[in-house]
C-alpha positions as a printed NumPy array, in Angstrom:
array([[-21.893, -41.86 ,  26.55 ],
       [-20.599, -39.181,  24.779],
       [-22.606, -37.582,  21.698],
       [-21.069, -37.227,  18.15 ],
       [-19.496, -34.46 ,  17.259],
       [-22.345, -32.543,  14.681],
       [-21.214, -33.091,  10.94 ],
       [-19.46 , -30.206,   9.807],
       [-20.286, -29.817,   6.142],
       [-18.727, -27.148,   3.776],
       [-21.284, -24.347,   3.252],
       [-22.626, -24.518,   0.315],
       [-23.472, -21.14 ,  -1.971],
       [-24.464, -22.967,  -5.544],
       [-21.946, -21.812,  -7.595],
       [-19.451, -19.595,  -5.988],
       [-17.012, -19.685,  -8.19 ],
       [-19.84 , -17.973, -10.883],
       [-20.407, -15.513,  -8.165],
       [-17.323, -14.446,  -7.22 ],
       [-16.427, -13.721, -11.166],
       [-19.671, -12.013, -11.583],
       [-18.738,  -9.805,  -8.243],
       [-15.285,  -9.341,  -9.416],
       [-17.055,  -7.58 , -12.79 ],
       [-18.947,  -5.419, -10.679],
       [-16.334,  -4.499,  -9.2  ],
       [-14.353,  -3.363, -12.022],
       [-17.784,  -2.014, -13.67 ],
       [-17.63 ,   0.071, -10.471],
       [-14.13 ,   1.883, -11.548],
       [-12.949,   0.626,  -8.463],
       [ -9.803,  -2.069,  -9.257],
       [ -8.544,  -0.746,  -5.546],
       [-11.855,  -2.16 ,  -3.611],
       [-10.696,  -5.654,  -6.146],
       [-10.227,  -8.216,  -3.546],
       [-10.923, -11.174,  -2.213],
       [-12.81 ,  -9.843,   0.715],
       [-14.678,  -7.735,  -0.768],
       [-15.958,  -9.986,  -3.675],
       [-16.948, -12.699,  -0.705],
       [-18.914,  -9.779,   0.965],
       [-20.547,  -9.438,  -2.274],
       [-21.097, -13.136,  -2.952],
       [-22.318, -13.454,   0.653],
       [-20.203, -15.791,   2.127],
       [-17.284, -15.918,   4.642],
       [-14.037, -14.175,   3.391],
       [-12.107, -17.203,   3.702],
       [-14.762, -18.993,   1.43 ],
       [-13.106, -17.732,  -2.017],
       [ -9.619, -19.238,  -1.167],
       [-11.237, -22.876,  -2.139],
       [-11.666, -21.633,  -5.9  ],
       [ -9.121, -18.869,  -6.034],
       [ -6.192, -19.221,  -4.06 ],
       [ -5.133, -14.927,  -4.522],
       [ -6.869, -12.279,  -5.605],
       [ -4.691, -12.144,  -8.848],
       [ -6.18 , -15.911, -10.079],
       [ -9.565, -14.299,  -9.86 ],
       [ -8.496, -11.47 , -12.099],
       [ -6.93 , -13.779, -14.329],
       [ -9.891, -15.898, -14.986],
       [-12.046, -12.116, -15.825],
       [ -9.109, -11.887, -18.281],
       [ -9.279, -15.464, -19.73 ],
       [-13.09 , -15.14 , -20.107],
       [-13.451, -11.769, -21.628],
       [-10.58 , -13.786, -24.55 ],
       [-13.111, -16.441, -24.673],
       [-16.211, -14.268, -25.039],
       [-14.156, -12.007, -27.737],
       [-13.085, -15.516, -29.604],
       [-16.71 , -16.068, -30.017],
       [-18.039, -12.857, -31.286],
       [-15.233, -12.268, -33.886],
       [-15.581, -15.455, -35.259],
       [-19.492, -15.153, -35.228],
       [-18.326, -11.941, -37.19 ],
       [-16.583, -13.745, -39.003],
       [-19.181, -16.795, -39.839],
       [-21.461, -13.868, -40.844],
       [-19.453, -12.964, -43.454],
       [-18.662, -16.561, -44.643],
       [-19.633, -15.955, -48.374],
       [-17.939, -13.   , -48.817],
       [-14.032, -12.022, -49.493],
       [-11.263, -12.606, -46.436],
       [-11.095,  -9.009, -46.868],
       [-14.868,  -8.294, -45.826],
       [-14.358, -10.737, -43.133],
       [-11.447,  -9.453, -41.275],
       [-13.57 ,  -5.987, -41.787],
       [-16.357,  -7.285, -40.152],
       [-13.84 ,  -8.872, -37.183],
       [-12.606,  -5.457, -36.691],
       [-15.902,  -3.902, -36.258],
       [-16.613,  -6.712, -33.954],
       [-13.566,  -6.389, -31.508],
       [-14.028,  -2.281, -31.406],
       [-18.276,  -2.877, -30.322],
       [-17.322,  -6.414, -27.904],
       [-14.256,  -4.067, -25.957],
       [-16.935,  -0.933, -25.773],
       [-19.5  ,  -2.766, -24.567],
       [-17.683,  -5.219, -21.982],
       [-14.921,  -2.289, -21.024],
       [-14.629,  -3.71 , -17.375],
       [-13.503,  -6.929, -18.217],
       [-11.294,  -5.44 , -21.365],
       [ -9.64 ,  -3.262, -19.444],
       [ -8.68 ,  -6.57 , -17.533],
       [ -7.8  ,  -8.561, -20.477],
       [ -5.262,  -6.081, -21.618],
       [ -4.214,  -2.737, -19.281],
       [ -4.374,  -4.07 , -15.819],
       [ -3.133,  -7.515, -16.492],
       [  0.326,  -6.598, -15.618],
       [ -1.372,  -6.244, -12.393],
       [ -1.848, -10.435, -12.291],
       [ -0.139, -13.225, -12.656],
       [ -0.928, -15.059, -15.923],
       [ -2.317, -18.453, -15.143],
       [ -2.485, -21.375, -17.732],
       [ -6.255, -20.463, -18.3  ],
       [ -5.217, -17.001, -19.223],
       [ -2.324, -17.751, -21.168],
       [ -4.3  , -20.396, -23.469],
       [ -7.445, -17.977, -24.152],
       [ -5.105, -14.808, -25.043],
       [ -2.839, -16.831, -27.156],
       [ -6.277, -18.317, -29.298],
       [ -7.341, -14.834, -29.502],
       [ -3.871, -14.144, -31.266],
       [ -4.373, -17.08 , -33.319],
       [ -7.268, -15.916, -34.548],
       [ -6.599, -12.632, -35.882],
       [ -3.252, -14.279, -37.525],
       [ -5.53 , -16.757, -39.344],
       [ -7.945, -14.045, -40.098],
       [ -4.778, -11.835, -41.902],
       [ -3.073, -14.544, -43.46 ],
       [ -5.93 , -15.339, -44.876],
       [ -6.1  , -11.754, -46.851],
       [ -2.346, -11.177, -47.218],
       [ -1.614, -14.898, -48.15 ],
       [ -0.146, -17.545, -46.068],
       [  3.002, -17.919, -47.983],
       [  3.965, -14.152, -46.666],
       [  6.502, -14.264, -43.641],
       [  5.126, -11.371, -41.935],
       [  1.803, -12.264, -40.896],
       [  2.577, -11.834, -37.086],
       [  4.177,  -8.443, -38.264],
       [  0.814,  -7.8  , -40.032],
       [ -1.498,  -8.876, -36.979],
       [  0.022,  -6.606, -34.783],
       [ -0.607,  -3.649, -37.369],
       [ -4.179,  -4.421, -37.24 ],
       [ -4.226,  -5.037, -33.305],
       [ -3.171,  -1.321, -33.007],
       [ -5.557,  -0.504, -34.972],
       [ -8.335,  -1.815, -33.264],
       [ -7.192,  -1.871, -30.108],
       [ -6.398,   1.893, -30.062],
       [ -9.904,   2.852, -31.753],
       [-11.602,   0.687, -28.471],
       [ -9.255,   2.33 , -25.947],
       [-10.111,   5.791, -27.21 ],
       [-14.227,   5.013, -27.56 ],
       [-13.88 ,   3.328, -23.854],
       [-11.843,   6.326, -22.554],
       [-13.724,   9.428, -24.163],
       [-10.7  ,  10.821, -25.733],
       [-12.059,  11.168, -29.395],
       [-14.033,  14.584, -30.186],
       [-17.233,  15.059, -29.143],
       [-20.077,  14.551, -32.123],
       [-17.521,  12.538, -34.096],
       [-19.484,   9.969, -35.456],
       [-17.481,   7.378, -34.264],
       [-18.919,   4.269, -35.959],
       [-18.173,   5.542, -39.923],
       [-14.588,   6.843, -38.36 ],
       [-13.822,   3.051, -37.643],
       [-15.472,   1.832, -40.677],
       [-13.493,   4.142, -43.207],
       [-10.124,   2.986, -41.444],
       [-11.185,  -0.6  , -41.629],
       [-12.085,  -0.335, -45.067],
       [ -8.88 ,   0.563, -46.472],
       [ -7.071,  -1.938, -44.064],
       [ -7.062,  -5.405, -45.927],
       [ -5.422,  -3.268, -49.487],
       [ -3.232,  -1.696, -47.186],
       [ -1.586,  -5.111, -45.396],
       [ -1.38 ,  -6.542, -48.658],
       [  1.621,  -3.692, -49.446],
       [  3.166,  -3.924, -46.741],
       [  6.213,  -5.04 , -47.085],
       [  8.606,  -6.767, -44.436],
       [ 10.304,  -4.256, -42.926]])
């Protein structure tokens, strides 16, 4: 009488999925998007390199979900900014989202740098696409609310403050501002003047 073939069960790791994404920062921590892959982050993880494919079919749906959680973490902390600043003006709140954004991409550059420069490097899955476009909604909410809703150019508006911030955090991340600047009353000063300065502004 023949014996049973043994049960073949799936290995289990925990939570993979939470390990690959936490191996897929280090990675990019690293400076090293070339070593990004699937292999590697399995090696990492410490399973098989086939193991990954059951929670991220290519390498570029792993970098896609970085993306969509560094949106989600950034959501968070601007509108804890935000919340912070409840009782004051919409002014000193968008001020104190600005701050926010520049100290969240400085200190969480790996998975910035993801969110924004090397996501033309992915394909944009429906997770992705859903946390970056609430991001967007949030700083549009955050201007209308200083420039007034009934103005047409709020996206316009948005943008100007996006590349604001954005650039200040790209420059901090890359080391391209002059040494012994002090870089914290730099961004301040520009943010202060901001909210007076989208309010004239004037569709173009």
């Amino acid at each position: 009488m023949r014996r049973a073939a043994p049960d073949k069960r799936p290995y289990h790791h925990g939570d993979l999925r939470e390990a690959l994404v936490q191996a897929g920062i280090d990675i990019l921590t690293e400076g090293d998007l070339a070593g990004f892959t699937l292999r590697e982050c399995a090696r990492r993880a410490g399973v098989s390199h086939a193991a990954p494919k059951n929670h991220f079919p290519t390498v570029d749906h792993l970098k896609a979900e970085i993306g969509a959680r560094g949106f989600e973490q950034m959501h968070r902390v601007l509108a804890a900014a935000a919340d912070a600043a409840l009782s004051q003006s919409a002014d000193a709140r968008l001020i104190a989202m600005g701050k926010a954004y520049v100290r969240f991409a400085t200190a969480n550059s790996a998975a910035y740098k993801m969110m924004f420069r090397d996501r033309d490097s992915f394909e944009r899955t429906p997770h992705y696409v859903v946390a970056a476009e609430a991001a967007w909604v949030q700083l549009g909410e955050a201007v209308a609310a200083v420039i007034g809703v009934e103005r047409g150019d709020v996206d316009a508006r948005a943008a100007h403050v996006f590349a604001l911030v954005h650039g200040f955090a790209s420059l901090v991340i890359d080391g391209r501002l002059p040494p012994g600047l002090e870089t914290d009353r730099v961004i301040a000063q520009s943010l202060a003047s901001l909210p007076a300065a989208l309010r004239g502004l004037g569709t173009p």
